mmCIF file of C-alpha atoms in Angstrom:
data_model
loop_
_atom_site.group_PDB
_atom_site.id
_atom_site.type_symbol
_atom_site.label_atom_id
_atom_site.label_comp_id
_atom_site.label_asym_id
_atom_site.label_seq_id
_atom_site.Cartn_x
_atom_site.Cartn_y
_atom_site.Cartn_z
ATOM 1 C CA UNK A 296 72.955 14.346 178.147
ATOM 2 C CA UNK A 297 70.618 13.429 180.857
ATOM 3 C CA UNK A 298 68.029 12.272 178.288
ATOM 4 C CA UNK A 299 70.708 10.165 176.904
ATOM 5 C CA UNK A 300 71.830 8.691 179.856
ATOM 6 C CA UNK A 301 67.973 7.614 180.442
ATOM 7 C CA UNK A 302 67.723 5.941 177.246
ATOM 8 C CA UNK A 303 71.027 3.961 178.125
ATOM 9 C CA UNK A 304 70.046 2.929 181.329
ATOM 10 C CA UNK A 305 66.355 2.072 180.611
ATOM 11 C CA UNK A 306 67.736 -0.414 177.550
ATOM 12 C CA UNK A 307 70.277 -1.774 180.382
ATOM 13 C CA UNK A 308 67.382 -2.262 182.920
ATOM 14 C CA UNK A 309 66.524 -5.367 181.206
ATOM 15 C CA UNK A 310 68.400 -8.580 181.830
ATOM 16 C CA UNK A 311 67.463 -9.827 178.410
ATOM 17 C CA UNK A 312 68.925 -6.537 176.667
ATOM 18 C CA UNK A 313 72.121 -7.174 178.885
ATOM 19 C CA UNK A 314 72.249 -10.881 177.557
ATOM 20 C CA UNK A 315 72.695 -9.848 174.644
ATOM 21 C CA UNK A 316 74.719 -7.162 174.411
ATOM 22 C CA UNK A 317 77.377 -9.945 176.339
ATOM 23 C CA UNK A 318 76.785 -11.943 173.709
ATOM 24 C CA UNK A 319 77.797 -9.050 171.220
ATOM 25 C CA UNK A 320 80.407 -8.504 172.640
ATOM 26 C CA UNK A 321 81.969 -11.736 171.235
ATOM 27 C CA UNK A 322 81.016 -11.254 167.788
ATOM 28 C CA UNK A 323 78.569 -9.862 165.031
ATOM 29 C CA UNK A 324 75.330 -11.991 165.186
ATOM 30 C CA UNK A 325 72.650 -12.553 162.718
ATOM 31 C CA UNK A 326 68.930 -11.608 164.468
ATOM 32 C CA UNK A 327 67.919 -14.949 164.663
ATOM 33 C CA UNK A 328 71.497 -16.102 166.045
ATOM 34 C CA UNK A 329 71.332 -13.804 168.543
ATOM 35 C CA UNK A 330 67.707 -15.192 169.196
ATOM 36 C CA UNK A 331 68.754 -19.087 169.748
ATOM 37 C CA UNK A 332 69.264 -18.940 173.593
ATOM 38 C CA UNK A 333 66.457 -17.411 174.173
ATOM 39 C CA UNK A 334 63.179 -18.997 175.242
ATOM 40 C CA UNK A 335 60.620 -16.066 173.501
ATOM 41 C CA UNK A 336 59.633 -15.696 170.059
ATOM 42 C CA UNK A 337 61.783 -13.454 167.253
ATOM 43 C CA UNK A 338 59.469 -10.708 167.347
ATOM 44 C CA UNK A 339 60.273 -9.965 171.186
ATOM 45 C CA UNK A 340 63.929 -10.200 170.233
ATOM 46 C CA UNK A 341 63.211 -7.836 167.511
ATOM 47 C CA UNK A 342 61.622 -5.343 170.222
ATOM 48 C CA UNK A 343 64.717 -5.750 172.592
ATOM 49 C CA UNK A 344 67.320 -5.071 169.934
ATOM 50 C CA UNK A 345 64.883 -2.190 168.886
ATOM 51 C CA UNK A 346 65.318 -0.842 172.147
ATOM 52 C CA UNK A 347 68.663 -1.394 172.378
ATOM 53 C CA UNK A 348 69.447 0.336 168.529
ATOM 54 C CA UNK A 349 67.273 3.303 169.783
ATOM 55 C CA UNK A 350 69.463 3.478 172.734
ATOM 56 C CA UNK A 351 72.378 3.841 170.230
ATOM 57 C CA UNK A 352 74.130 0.213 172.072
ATOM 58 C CA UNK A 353 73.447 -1.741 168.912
ATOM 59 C CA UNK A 354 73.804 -0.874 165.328
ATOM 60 C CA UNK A 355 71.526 -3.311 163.041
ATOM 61 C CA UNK A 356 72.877 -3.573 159.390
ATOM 62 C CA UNK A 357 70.791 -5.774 156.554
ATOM 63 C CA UNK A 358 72.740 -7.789 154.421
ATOM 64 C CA UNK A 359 71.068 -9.664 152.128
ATOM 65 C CA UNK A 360 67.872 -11.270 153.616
ATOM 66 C CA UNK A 361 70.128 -11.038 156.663
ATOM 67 C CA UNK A 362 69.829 -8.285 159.705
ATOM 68 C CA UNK A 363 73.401 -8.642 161.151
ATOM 69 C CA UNK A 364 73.466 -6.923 164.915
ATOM 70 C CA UNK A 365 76.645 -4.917 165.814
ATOM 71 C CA UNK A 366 77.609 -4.056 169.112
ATOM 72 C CA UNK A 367 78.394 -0.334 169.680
ATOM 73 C CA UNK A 368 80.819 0.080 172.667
ATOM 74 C CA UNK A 369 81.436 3.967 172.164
ATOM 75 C CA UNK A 370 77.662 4.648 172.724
ATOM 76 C CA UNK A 371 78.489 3.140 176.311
ATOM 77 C CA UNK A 372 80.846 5.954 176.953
ATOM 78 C CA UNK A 373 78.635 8.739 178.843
ATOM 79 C CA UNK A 374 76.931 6.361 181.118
ATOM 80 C CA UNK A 375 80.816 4.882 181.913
ATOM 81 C CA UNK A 376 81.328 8.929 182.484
ATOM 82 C CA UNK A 377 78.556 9.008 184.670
ATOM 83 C CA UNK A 378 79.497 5.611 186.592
ATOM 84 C CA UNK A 379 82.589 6.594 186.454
ATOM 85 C CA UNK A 380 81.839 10.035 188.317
ATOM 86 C CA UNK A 381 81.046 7.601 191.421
ATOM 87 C CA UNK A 382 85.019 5.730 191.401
ATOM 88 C CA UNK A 383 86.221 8.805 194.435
ATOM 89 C CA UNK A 384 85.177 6.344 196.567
ATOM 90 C CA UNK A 385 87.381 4.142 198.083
ATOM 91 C CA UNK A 386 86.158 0.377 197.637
ATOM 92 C CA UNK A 387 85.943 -1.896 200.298
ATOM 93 C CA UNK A 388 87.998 -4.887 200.439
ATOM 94 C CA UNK A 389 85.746 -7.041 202.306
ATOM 95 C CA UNK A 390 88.976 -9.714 203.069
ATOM 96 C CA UNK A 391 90.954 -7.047 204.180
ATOM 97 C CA UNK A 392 87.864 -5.514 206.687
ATOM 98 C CA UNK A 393 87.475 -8.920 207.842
ATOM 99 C CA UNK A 394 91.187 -8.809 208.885
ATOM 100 C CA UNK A 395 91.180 -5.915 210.171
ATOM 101 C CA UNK A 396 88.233 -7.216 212.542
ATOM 102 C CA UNK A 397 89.704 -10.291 213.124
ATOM 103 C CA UNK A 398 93.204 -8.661 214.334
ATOM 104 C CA UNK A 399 90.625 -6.207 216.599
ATOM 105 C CA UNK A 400 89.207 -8.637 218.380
ATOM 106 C CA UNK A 401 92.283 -10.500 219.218
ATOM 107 C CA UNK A 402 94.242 -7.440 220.237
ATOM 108 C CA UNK A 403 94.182 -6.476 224.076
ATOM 109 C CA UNK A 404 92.608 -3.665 225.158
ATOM 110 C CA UNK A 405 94.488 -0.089 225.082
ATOM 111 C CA UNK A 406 94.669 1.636 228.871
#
């Protein structure tokens, strides 16, 4: 699993990779749709949604003279575990600290 978990991560580490797995999210994309936004040639797209299929987060289908790009949410599932692992802590409301700071301040002092 650890392995795993390092090939998830390492695909994630790159904010081009996350681009466009948000943008998979919406819908199935043709390679060179899912190339558009991006200022770099198709071949480096090829190489990030190589890393990304390796990583099992995208699933890359031909049809036709077409490579269609699926997104694969369930392959997401042991790093949410993992993250997930982390949620017995108690976020902080940073309003709500700020309040409670404010309120200190203001309150007299206990004798």
């Amino acid at each position: 699993m650890s392995r795993d978990l390092d090939i998830i991560f390492s695909a994630l580490a790159d904010p081009t990779r996350r681009a466009i797995l948000a943008m998979l999210l919406e819908d199935d994309m043709a390679v060179t749709d899912v190339a558009a936004p991006f200022a770099m040639s198709l071949a480096a797209i090829s190489k990030h949604l190589g890393v990304l299929t390796r990583a099992g987060l995208v699933v890359q289908e031909r049809r036709g003279r077409v490579v269609w790009c699926k997104l694969e949410p369930d392959a997401m599932a042991k790093a949410t575990v993992w993250i997930q692992g982390f949620g017995q802590f108690e976020p902080i409301h940073l309003d709500d600290y700020e309040r409670f700071l404010a309120a200190e301040r203001l309150s007299p002092p206990v004798d």
